[in-house]
Short mmCIF file of C-alpha atoms in Angstrom, two decimals:
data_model
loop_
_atom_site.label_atom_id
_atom_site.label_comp_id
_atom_site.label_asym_id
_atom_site.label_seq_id
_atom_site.Cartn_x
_atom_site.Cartn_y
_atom_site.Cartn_z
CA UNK A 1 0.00 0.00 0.00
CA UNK A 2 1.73 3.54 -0.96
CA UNK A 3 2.57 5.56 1.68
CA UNK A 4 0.88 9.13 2.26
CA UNK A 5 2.48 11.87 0.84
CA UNK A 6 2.43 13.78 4.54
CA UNK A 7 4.29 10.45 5.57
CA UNK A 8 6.75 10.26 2.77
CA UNK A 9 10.38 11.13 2.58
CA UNK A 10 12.39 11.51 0.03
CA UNK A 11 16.14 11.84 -0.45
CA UNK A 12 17.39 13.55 -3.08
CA UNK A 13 20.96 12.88 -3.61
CA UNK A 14 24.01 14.89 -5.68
CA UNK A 15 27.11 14.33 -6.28
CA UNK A 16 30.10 16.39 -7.99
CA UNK A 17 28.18 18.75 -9.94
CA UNK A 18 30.30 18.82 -12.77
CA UNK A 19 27.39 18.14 -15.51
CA UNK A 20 24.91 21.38 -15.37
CA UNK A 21 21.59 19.46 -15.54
CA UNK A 22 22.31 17.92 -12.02
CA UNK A 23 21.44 21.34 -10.38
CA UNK A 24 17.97 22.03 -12.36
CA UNK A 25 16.94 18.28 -11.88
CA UNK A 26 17.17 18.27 -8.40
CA UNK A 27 15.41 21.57 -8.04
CA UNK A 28 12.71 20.45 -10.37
CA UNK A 29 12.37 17.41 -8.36
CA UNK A 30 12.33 18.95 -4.94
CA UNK A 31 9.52 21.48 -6.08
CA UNK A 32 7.59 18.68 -7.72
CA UNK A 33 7.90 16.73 -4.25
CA UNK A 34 7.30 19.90 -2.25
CA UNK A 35 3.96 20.52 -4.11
CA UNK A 36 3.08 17.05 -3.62
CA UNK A 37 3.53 17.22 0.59
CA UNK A 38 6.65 15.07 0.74
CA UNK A 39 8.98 15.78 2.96
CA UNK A 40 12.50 16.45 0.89
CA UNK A 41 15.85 16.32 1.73
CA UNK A 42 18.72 17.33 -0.72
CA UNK A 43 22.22 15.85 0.26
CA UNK A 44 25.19 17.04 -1.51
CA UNK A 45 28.69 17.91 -1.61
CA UNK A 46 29.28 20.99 -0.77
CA UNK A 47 29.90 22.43 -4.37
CA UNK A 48 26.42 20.87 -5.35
CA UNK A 49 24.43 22.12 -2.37
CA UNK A 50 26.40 25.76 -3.32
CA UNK A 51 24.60 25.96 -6.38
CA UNK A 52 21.28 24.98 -4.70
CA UNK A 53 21.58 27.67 -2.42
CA UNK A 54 22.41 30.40 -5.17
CA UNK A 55 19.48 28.94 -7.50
CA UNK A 56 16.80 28.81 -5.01
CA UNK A 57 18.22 31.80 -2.02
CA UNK A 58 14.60 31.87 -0.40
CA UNK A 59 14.09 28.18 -0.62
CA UNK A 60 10.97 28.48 -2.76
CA UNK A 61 11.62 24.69 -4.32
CA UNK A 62 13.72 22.88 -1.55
CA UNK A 63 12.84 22.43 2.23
CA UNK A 64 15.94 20.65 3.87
CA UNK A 65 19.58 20.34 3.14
CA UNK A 66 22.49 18.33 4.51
CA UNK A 67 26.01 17.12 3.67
CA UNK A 68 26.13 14.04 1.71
CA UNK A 69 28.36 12.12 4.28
CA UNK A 70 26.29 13.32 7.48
CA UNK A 71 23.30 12.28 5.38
CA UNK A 72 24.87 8.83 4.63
CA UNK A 73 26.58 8.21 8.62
CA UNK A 74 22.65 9.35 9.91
CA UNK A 75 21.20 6.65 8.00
CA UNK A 76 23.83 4.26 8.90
CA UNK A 77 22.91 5.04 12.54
CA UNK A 78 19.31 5.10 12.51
CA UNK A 79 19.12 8.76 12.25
CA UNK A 80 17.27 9.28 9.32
CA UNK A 81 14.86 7.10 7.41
CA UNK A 82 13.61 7.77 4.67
CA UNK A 83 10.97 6.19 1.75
CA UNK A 84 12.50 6.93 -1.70
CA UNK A 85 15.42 7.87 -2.93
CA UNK A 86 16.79 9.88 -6.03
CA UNK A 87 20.29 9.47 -6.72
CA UNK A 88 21.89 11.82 -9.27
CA UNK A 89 24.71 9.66 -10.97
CA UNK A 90 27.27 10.67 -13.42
CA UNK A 91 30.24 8.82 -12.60
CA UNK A 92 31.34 5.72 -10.69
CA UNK A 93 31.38 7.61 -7.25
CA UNK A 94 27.83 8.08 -7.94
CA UNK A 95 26.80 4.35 -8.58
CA UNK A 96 28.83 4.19 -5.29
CA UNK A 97 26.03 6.36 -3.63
CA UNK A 98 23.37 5.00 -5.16
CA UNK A 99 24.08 1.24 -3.63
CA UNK A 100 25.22 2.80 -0.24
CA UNK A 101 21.95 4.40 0.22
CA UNK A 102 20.04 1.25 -1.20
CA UNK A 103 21.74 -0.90 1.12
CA UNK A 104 21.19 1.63 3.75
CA UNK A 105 17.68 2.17 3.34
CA UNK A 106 16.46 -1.19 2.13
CA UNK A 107 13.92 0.99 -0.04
CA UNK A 108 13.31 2.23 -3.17
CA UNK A 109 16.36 4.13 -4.90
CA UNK A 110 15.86 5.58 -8.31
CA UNK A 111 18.99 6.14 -10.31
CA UNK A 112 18.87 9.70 -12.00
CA UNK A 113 21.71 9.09 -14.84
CA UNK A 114 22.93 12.01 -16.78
CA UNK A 115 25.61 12.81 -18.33
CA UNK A 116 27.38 11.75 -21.87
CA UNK A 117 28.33 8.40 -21.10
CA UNK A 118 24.52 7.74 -19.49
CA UNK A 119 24.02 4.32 -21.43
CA UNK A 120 27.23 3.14 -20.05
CA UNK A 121 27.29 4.27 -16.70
CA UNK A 122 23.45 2.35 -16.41
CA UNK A 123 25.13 -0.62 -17.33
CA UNK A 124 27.32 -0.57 -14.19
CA UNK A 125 24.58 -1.04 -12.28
CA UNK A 126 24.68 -3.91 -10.59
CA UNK A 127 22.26 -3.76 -7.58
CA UNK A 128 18.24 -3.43 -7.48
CA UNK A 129 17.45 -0.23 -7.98
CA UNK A 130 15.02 1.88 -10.53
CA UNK A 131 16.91 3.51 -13.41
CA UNK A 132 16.06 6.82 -15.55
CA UNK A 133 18.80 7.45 -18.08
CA UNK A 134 19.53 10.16 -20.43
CA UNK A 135 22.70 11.26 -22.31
CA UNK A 136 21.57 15.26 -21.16
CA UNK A 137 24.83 17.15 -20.05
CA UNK A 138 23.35 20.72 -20.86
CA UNK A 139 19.49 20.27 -21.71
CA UNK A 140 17.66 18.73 -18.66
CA UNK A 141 14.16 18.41 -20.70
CA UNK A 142 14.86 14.86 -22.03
CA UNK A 143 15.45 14.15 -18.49
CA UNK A 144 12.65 16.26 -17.11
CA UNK A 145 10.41 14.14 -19.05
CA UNK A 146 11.71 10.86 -17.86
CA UNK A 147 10.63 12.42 -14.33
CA UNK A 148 7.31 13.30 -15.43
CA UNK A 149 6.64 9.69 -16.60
CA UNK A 150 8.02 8.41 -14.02
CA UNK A 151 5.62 10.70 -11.79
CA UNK A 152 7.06 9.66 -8.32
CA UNK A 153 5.26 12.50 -6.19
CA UNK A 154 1.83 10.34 -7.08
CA UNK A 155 3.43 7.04 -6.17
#
């Protein structure tokens, strides 16, 4: 049975933000969530939650934000739980967050792959998880669309 939205938490994680769509995904995805009554939390690196803060100052499409590793140690102890997660990968480290928090949460992770080498970086995938892939390094509408079909503030 789904969860309520009021009871829902969702983790929205980014890594190096070295591809630009990364930023505008995330915010899309928090306001999406937001509008929806789910509790969100962006975790970053520092440099990723940098641009959040500059894109959104008044925090009209995020709610919470946190480091990526005190995310990861407070859901290692407990700390945190959470019922979906979005993990923003690009690169290898972030197939490495994407199966941390997975094994962590023993819930639903969606992998968000961007990025030029999308296809391939999918294929690395080796643990259960949901995966929305798109080769988008500067355009986040093919992406955007994935989302939209994908729809997970009405889960």
């Amino acid at each position: 049975m789904p969860e309520e939205p009021s009871q829902r938490t969702a983790l929205l994680v980014m890594g190096c933000p070295k591809v630009p769509v990364q930023t505008s995904l995330v915010l899309y995805l928090a306001h999406r969530m937001k509008k929806a009554g789910i509790r969100t939390i962006i975790a970053g690196t520092p440099s990723a939650r940098q641009l959040i803060r500059v894109a959104d100052p008044d925090g009209h499409y995020t709610m919470e934000m946190k480091d990526l590793d005190t995310t990861i140690a407070a859901l290692s102890e407990g700390k945190l739980t959470v019922t979906d997660s979005y993990v923003f990968v690009h690169n290898d480290a972030g197939i490495s967050y994407a199966a941390t928090i997975q094994f962590l949460t023993d819930r639903p992770v969606t992998a968000v792959i961007f990025g030029e080498e999308a296809e391939e970086v999918s294929h690395e995938i080796t643990f259960p998880c949901k995966i929305i892939a798109e080769p988008a390094t500067h355009n986040p509408m093919p992406l955007k669309h994935r989302l939209e079909e994908a729809a997970p503030w009405d889960a």
